[in-house]
PDB file of C-alpha atoms in Angstrom:
ATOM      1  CA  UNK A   1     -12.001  61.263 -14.889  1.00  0.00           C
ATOM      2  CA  UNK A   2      -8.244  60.262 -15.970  1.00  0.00           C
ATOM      3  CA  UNK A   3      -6.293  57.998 -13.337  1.00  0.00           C
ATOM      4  CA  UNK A   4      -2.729  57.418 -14.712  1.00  0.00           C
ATOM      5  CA  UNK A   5      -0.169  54.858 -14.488  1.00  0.00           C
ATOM      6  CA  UNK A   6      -2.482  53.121 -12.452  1.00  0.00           C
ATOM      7  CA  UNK A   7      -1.003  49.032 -11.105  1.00  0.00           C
ATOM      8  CA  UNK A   8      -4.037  48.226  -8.786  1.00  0.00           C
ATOM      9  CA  UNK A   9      -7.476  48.387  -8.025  1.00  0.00           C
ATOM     10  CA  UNK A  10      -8.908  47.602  -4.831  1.00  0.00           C
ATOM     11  CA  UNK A  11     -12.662  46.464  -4.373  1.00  0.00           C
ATOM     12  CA  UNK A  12     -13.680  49.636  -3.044  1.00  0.00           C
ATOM     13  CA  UNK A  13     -12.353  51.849  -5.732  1.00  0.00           C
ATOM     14  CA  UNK A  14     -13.441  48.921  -8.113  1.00  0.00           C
ATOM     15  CA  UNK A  15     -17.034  49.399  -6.929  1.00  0.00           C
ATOM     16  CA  UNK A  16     -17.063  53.334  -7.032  1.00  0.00           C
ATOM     17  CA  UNK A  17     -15.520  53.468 -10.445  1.00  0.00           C
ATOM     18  CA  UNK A  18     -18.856  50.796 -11.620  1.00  0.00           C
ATOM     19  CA  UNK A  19     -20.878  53.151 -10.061  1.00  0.00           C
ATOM     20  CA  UNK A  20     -19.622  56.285 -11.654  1.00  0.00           C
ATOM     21  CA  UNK A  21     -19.104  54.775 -15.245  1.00  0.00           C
ATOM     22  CA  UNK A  22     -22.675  53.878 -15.941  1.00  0.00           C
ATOM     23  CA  UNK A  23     -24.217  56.275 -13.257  1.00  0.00           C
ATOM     24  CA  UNK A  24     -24.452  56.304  -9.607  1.00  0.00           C
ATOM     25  CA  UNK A  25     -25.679  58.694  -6.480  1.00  0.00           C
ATOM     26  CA  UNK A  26     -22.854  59.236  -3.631  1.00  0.00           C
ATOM     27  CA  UNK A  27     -24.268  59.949   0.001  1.00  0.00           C
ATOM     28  CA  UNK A  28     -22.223  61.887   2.361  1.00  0.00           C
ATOM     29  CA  UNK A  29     -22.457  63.719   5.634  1.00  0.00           C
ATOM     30  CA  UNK A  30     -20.169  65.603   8.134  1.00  0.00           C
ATOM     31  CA  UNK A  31     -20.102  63.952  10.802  1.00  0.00           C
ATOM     32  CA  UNK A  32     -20.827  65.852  14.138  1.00  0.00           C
ATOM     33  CA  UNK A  33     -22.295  68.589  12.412  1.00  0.00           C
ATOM     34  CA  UNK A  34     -25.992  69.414  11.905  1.00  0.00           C
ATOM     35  CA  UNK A  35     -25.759  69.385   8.155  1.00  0.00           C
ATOM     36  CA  UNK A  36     -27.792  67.495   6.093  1.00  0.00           C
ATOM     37  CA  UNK A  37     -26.783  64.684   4.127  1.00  0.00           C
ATOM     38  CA  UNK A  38     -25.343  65.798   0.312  1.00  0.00           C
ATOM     39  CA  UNK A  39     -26.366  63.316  -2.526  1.00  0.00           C
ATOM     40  CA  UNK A  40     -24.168  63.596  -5.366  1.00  0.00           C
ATOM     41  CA  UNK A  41     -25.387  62.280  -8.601  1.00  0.00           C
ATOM     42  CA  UNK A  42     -22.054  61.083 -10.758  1.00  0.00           C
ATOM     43  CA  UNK A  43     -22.129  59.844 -14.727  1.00  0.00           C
ATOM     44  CA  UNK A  44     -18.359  60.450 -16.203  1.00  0.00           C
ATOM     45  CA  UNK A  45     -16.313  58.189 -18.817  1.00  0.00           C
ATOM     46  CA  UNK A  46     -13.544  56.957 -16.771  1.00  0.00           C
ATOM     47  CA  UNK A  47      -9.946  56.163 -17.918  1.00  0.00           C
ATOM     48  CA  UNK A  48      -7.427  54.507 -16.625  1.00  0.00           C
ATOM     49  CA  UNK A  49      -4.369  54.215 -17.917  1.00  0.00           C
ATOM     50  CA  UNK A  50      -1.255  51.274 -16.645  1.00  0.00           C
ATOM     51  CA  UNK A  51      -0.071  48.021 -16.500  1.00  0.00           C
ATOM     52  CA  UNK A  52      -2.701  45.653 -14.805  1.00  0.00           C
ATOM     53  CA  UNK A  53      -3.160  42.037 -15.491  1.00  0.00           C
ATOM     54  CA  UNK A  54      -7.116  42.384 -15.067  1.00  0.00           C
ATOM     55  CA  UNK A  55      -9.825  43.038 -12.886  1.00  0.00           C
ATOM     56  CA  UNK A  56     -10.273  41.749  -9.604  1.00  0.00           C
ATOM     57  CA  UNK A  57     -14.359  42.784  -9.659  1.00  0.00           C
ATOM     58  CA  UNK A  58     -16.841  41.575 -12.405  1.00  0.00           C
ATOM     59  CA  UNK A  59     -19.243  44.932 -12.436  1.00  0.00           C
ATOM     60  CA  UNK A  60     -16.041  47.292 -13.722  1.00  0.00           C
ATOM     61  CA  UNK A  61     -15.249  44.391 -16.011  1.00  0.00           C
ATOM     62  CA  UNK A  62     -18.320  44.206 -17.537  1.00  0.00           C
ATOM     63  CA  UNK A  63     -17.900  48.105 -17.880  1.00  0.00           C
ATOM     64  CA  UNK A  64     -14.654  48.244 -19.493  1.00  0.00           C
ATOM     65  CA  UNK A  65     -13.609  48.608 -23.113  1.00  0.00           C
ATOM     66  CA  UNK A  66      -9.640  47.630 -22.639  1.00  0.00           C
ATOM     67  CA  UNK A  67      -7.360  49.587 -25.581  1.00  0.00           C
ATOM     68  CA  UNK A  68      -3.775  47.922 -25.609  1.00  0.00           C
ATOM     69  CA  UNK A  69      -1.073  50.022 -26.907  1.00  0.00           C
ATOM     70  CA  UNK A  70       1.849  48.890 -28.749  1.00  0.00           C
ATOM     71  CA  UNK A  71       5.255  50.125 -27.503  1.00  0.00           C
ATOM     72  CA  UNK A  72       6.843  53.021 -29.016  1.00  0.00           C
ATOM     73  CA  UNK A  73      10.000  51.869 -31.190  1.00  0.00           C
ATOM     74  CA  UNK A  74      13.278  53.826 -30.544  1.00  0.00           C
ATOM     75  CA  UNK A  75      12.869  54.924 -34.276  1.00  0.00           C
ATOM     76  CA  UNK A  76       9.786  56.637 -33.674  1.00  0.00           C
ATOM     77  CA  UNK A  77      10.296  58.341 -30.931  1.00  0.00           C
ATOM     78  CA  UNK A  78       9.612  62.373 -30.981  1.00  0.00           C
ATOM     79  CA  UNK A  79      10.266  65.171 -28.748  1.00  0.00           C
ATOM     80  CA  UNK A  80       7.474  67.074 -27.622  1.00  0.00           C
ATOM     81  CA  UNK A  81       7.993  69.751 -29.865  1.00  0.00           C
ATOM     82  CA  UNK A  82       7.683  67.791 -32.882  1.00  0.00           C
ATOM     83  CA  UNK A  83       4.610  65.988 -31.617  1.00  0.00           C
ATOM     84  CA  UNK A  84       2.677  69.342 -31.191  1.00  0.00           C
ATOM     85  CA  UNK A  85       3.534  70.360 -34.799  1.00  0.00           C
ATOM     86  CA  UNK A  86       2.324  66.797 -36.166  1.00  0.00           C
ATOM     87  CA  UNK A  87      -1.037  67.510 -33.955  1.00  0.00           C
ATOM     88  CA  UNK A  88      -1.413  70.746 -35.114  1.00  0.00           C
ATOM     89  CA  UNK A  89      -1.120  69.545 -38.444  1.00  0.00           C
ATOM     90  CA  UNK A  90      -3.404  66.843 -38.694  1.00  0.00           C
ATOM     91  CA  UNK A  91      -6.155  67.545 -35.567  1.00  0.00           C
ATOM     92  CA  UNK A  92      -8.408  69.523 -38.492  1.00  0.00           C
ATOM     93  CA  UNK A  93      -8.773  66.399 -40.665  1.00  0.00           C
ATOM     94  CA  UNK A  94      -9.133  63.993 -37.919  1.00  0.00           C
ATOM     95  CA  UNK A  95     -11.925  66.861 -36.232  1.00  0.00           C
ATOM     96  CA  UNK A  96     -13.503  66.660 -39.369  1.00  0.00           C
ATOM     97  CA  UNK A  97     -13.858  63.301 -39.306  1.00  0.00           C
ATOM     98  CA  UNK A  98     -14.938  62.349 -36.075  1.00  0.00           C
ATOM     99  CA  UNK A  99     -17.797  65.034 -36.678  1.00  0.00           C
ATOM    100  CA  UNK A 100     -18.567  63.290 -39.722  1.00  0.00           C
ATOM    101  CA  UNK A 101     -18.392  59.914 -38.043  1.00  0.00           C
ATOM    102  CA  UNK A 102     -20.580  61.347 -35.183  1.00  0.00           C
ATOM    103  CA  UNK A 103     -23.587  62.451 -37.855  1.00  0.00           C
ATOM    104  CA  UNK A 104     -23.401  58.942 -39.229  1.00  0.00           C
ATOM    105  CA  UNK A 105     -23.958  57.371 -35.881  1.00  0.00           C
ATOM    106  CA  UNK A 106     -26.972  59.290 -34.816  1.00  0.00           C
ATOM    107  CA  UNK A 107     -28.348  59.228 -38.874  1.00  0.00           C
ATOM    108  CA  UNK A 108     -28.664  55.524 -38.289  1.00  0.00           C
ATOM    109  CA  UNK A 109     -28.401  54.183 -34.319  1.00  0.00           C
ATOM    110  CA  UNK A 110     -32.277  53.743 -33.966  1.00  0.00           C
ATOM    111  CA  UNK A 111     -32.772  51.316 -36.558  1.00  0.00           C
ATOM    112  CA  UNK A 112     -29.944  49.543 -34.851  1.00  0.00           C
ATOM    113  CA  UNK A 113     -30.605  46.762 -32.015  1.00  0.00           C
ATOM    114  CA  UNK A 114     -27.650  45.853 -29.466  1.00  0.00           C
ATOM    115  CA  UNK A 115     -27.299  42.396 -28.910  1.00  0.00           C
ATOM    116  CA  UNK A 116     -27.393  42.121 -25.413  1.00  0.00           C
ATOM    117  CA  UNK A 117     -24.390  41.022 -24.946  1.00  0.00           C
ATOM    118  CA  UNK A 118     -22.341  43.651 -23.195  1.00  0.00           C
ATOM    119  CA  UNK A 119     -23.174  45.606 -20.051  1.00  0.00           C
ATOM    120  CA  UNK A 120     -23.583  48.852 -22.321  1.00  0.00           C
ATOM    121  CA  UNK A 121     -25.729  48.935 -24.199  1.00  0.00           C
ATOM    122  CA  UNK A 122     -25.600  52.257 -25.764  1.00  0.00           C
ATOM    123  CA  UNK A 123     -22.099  51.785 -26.494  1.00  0.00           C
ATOM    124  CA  UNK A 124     -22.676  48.812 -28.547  1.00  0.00           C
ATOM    125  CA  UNK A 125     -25.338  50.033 -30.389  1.00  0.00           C
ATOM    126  CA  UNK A 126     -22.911  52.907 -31.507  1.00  0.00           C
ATOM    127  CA  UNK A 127     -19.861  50.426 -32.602  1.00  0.00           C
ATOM    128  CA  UNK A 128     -22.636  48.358 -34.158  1.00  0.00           C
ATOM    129  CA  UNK A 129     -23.424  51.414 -36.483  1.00  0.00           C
ATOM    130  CA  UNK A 130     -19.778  52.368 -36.635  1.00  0.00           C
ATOM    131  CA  UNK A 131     -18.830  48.842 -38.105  1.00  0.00           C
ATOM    132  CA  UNK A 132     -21.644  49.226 -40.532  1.00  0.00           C
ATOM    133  CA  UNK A 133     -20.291  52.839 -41.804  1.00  0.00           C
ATOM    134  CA  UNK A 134     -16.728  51.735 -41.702  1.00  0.00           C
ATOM    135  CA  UNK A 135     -16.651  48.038 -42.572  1.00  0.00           C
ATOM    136  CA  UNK A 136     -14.762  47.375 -39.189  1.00  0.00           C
ATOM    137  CA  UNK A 137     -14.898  44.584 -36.601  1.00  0.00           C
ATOM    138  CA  UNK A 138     -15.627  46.455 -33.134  1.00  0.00           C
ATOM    139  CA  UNK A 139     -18.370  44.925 -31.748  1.00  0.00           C
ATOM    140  CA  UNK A 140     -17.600  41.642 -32.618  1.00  0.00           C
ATOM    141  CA  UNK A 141     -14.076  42.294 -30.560  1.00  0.00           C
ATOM    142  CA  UNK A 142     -16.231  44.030 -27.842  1.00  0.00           C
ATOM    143  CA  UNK A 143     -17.461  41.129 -27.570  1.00  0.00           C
ATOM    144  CA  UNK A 144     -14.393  38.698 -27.401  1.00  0.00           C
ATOM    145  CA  UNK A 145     -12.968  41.478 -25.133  1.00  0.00           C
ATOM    146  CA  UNK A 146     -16.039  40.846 -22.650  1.00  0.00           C
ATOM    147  CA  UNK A 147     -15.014  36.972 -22.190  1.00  0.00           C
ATOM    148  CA  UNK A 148     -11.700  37.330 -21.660  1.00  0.00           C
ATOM    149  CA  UNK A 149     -12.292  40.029 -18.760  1.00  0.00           C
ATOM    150  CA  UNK A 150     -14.549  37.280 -17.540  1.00  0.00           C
ATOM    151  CA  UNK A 151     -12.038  35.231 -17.364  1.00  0.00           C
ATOM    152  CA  UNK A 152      -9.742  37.548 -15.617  1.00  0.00           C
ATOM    153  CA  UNK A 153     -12.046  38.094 -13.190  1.00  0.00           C
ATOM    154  CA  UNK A 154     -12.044  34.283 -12.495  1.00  0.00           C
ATOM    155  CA  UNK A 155      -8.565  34.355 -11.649  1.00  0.00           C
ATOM    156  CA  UNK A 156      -7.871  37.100  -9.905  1.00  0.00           C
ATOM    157  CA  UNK A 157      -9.216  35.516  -6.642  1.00  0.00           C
ATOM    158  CA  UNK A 158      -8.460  32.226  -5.149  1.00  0.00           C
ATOM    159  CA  UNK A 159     -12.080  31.264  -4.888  1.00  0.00           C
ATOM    160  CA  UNK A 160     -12.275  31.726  -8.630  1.00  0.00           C
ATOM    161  CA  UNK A 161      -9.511  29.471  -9.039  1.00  0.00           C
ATOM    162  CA  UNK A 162     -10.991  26.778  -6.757  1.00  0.00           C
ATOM    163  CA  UNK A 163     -14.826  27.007  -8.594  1.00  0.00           C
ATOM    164  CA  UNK A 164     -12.744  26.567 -11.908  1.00  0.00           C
ATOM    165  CA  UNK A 165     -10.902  23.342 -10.553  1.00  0.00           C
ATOM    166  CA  UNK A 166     -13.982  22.456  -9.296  1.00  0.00           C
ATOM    167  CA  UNK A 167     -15.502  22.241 -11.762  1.00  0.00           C
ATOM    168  CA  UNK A 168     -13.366  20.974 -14.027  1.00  0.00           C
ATOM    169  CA  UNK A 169     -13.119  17.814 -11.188  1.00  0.00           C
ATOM    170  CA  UNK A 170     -16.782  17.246 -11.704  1.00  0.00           C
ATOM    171  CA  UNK A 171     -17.512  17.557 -15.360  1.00  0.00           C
ATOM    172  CA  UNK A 172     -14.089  15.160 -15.493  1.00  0.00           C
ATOM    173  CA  UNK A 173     -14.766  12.905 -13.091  1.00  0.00           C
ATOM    174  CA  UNK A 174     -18.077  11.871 -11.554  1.00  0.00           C
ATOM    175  CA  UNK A 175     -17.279  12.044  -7.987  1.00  0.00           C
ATOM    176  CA  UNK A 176     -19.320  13.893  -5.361  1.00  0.00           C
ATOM    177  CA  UNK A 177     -17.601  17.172  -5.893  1.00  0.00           C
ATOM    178  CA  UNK A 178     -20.165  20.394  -7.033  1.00  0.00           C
ATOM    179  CA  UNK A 179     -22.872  18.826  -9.373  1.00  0.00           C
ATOM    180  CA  UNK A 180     -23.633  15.026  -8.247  1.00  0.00           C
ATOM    181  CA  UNK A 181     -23.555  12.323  -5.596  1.00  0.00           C
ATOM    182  CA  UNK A 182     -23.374   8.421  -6.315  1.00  0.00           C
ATOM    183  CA  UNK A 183     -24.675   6.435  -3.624  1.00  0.00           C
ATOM    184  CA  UNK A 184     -21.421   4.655  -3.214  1.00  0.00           C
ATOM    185  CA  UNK A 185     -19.334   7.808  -2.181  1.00  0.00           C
ATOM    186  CA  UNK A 186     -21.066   9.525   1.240  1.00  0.00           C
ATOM    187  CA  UNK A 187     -22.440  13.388   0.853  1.00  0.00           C
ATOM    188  CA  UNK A 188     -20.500  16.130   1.873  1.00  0.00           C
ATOM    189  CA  UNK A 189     -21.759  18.247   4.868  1.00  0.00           C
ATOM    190  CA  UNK A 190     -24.382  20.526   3.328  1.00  0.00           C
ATOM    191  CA  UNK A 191     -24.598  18.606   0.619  1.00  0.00           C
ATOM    192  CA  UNK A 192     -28.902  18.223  -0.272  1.00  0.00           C
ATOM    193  CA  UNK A 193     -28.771  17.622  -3.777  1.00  0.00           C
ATOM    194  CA  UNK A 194     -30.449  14.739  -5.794  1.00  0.00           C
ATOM    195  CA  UNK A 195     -29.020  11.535  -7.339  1.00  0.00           C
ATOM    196  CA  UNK A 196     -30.426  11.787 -10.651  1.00  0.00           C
ATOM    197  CA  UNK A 197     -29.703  15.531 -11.813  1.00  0.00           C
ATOM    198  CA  UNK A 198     -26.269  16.785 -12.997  1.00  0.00           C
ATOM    199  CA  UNK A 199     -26.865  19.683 -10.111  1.00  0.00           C
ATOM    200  CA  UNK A 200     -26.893  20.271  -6.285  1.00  0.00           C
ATOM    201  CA  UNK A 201     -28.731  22.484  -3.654  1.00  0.00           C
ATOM    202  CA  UNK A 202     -25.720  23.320  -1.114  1.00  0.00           C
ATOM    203  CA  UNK A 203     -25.723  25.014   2.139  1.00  0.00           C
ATOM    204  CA  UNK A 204     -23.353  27.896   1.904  1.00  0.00           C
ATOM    205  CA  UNK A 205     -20.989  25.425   4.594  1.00  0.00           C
ATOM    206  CA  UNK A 206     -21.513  22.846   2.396  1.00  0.00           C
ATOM    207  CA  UNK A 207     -20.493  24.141  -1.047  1.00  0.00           C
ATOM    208  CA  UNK A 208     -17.416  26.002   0.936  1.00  0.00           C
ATOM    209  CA  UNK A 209     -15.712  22.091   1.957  1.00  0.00           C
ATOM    210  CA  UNK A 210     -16.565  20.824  -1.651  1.00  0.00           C
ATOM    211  CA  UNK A 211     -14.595  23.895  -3.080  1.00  0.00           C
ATOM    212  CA  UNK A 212     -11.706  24.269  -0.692  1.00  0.00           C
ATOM    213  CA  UNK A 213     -11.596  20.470  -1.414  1.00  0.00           C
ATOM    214  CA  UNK A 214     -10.606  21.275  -4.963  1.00  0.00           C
ATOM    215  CA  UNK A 215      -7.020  23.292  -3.850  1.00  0.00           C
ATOM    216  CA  UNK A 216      -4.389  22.506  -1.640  1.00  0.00           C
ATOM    217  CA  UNK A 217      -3.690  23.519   2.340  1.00  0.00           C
ATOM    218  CA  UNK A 218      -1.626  26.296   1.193  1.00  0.00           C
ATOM    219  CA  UNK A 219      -4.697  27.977  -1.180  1.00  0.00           C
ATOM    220  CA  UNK A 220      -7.175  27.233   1.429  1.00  0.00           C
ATOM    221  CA  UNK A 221      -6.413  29.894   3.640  1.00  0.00           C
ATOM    222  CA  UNK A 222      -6.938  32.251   1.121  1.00  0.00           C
ATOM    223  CA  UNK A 223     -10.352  31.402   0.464  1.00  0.00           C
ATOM    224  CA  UNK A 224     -13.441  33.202   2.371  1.00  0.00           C
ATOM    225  CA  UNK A 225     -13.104  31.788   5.923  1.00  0.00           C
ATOM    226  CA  UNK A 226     -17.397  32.025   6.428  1.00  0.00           C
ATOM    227  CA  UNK A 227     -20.222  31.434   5.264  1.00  0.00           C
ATOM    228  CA  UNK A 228     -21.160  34.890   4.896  1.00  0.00           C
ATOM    229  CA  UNK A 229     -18.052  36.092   3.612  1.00  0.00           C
ATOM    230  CA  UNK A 230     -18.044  32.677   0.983  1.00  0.00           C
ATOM    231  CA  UNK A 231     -21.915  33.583  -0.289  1.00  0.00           C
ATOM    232  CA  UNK A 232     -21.086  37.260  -0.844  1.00  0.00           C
ATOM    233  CA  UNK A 233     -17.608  36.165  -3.201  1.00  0.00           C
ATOM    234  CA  UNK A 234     -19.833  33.634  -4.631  1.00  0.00           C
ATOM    235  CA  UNK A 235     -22.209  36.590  -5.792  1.00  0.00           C
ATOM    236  CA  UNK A 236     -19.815  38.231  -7.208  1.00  0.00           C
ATOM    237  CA  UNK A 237     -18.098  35.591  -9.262  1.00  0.00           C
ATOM    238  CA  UNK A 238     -21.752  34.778 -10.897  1.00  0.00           C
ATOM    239  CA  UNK A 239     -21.101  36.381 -14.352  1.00  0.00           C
ATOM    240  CA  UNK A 240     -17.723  35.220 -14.814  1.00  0.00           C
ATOM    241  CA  UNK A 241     -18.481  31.880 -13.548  1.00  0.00           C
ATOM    242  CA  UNK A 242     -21.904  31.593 -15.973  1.00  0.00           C
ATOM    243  CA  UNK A 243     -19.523  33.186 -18.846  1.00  0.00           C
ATOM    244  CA  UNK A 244     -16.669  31.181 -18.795  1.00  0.00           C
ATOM    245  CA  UNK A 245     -17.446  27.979 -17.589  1.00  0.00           C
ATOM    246  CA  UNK A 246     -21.444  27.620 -18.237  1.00  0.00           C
ATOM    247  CA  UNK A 247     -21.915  27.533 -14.721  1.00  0.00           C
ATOM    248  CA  UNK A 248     -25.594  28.617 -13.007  1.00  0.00           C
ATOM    249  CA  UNK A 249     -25.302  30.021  -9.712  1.00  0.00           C
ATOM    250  CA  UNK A 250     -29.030  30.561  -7.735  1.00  0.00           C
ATOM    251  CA  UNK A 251     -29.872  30.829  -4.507  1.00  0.00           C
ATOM    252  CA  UNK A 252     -33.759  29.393  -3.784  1.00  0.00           C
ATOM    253  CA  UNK A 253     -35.449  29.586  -0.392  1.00  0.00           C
ATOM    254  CA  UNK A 254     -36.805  26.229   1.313  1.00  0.00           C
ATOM    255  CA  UNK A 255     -38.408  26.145   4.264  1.00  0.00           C
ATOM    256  CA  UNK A 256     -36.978  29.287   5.123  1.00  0.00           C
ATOM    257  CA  UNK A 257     -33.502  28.229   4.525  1.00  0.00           C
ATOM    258  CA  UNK A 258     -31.378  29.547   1.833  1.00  0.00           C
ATOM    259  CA  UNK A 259     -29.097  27.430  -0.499  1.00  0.00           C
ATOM    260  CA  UNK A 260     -26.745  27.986  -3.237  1.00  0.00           C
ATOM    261  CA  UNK A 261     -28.093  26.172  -6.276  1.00  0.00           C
ATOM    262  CA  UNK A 262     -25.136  24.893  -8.727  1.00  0.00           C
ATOM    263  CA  UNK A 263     -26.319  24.272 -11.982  1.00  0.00           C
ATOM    264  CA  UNK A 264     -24.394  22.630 -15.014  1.00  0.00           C
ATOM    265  CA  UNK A 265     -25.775  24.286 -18.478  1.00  0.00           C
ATOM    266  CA  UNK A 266     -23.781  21.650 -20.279  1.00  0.00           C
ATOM    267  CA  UNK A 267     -25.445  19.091 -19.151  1.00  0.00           C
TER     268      UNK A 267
END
């Protein structure tokens, strides 16, 4: 599945491409009809192919392998002709040695253990092998790649921006901001955290003043305007936020209310 010159993509494309690039079932029905409902079962290698700063959703993030292309230099431009003769002349060899390539990866891939560290794991496993074979570097870019689409992810919303300054307030300062209260500066509304931890239990109203707090009027409105709306960004910002800044979103139960836990792993 080939999308090209693509310059945006919205949350629910976003969410069906996640789904269709690791595996996913689609439900559909026509509606006023009698027919049944038609699952579709989709697993495809997606590519997409423009000029976009990033990702505005962390589960296609953590699916994507970004390739950067260098522009093509005046000098080495050709016309199509010539680039199907060059093709023709050179797909045998590099056939051959993809197939080669191919045998050495599945010769060697069970003895080989992915780290963990990327959302697939399959993948890795095979550039682990393929670094052994061909003394390159690709996982450990993978890798480096994986952080800094984290931290695209993290800006590409306002609320992202706000956690980040957030953050960066409390770690810098020890004000009553996300992680801790002195008794000399009064609690937030929704604030229920403890004194003597680097961490607080928030209501979802709570933790929503302490971050719009962190930007100005104008970047306020562009934050999640409820509760609801502020718990369900929050959820989606939890790997990037955990990646990038070390940052422990949970959300624990007490006495049948729920709270978003902020946790400092620095601390």
């Amino acid at each position: 599945m080939c999308f090209d010159n693509a310059s945006r993509i919205d949350a629910e494309m976003s969410d069906l491409l996640a789904r269709i690039s690791t595996g996913g079932e689609l439900l559909s029905r026509a509606l006023y009809t009698d027919d049944q409902a038609h699952i579709t079962e989709l697993l495809r290698p997606v590519w997409l192919n423009g000029i976009m700063s990033g990702f505005s959703r962390g589960d296609l993030a953590s699916r994507a392998v970004v390739v950067e292309l260098l522009p093509v230099e005046p000098q080495d431009r050709l016309s199509m002709e010539d680039l199907n003769s060059q093709w023709a002349e050179e797909r045998p060899a590099i056939f051959a040695g993809l197939l080669t390539l191919t045998v050495d990866v599945l010769r060697k891939r069970d003895s080989m253990r992915p780290t963990g560290l990327h959302r697939h794991a399959e993948f890795e496993r095979n550039l682990l092998v393929i670094d052994e074979v061909l003394g390159t570097h690709g996982a450990e870019r993978l890798a480096e790649q994986a952080g800094a689409l984290n931290e695209a992810v993290l800006d590409a919303t306002t609320l992202g921006m706000a956690m980040r300054r957030a953050v960066e307030e409390a770690r810098g300062h020890h004000q009553a901001s996300l992680f801790n209260t002195t008794p000399q500066i009064p609690r937030l509304p929704g604030s229920v955290g403890r004194d003597d931890h680097l961490f607080q239990k928030h209501t979802a109203a709570g933790l929503m003043a302490i971050v719009a707090s962190a930007v100005d009027e104008r970047h306020q409105r562009d934050l999640p305007q409820t509760p609801k709306a502020f718990g369900e960004a929050l959820s989606r910002l939890t790997p990037a936020l955990r990646s990038c800044l070390d940052v422990e979103i949970t959300r624990p139960r007490v006495s049948g209310t729920r709270y978003i836990m902020v946790k400092d792993l620095r601390a």
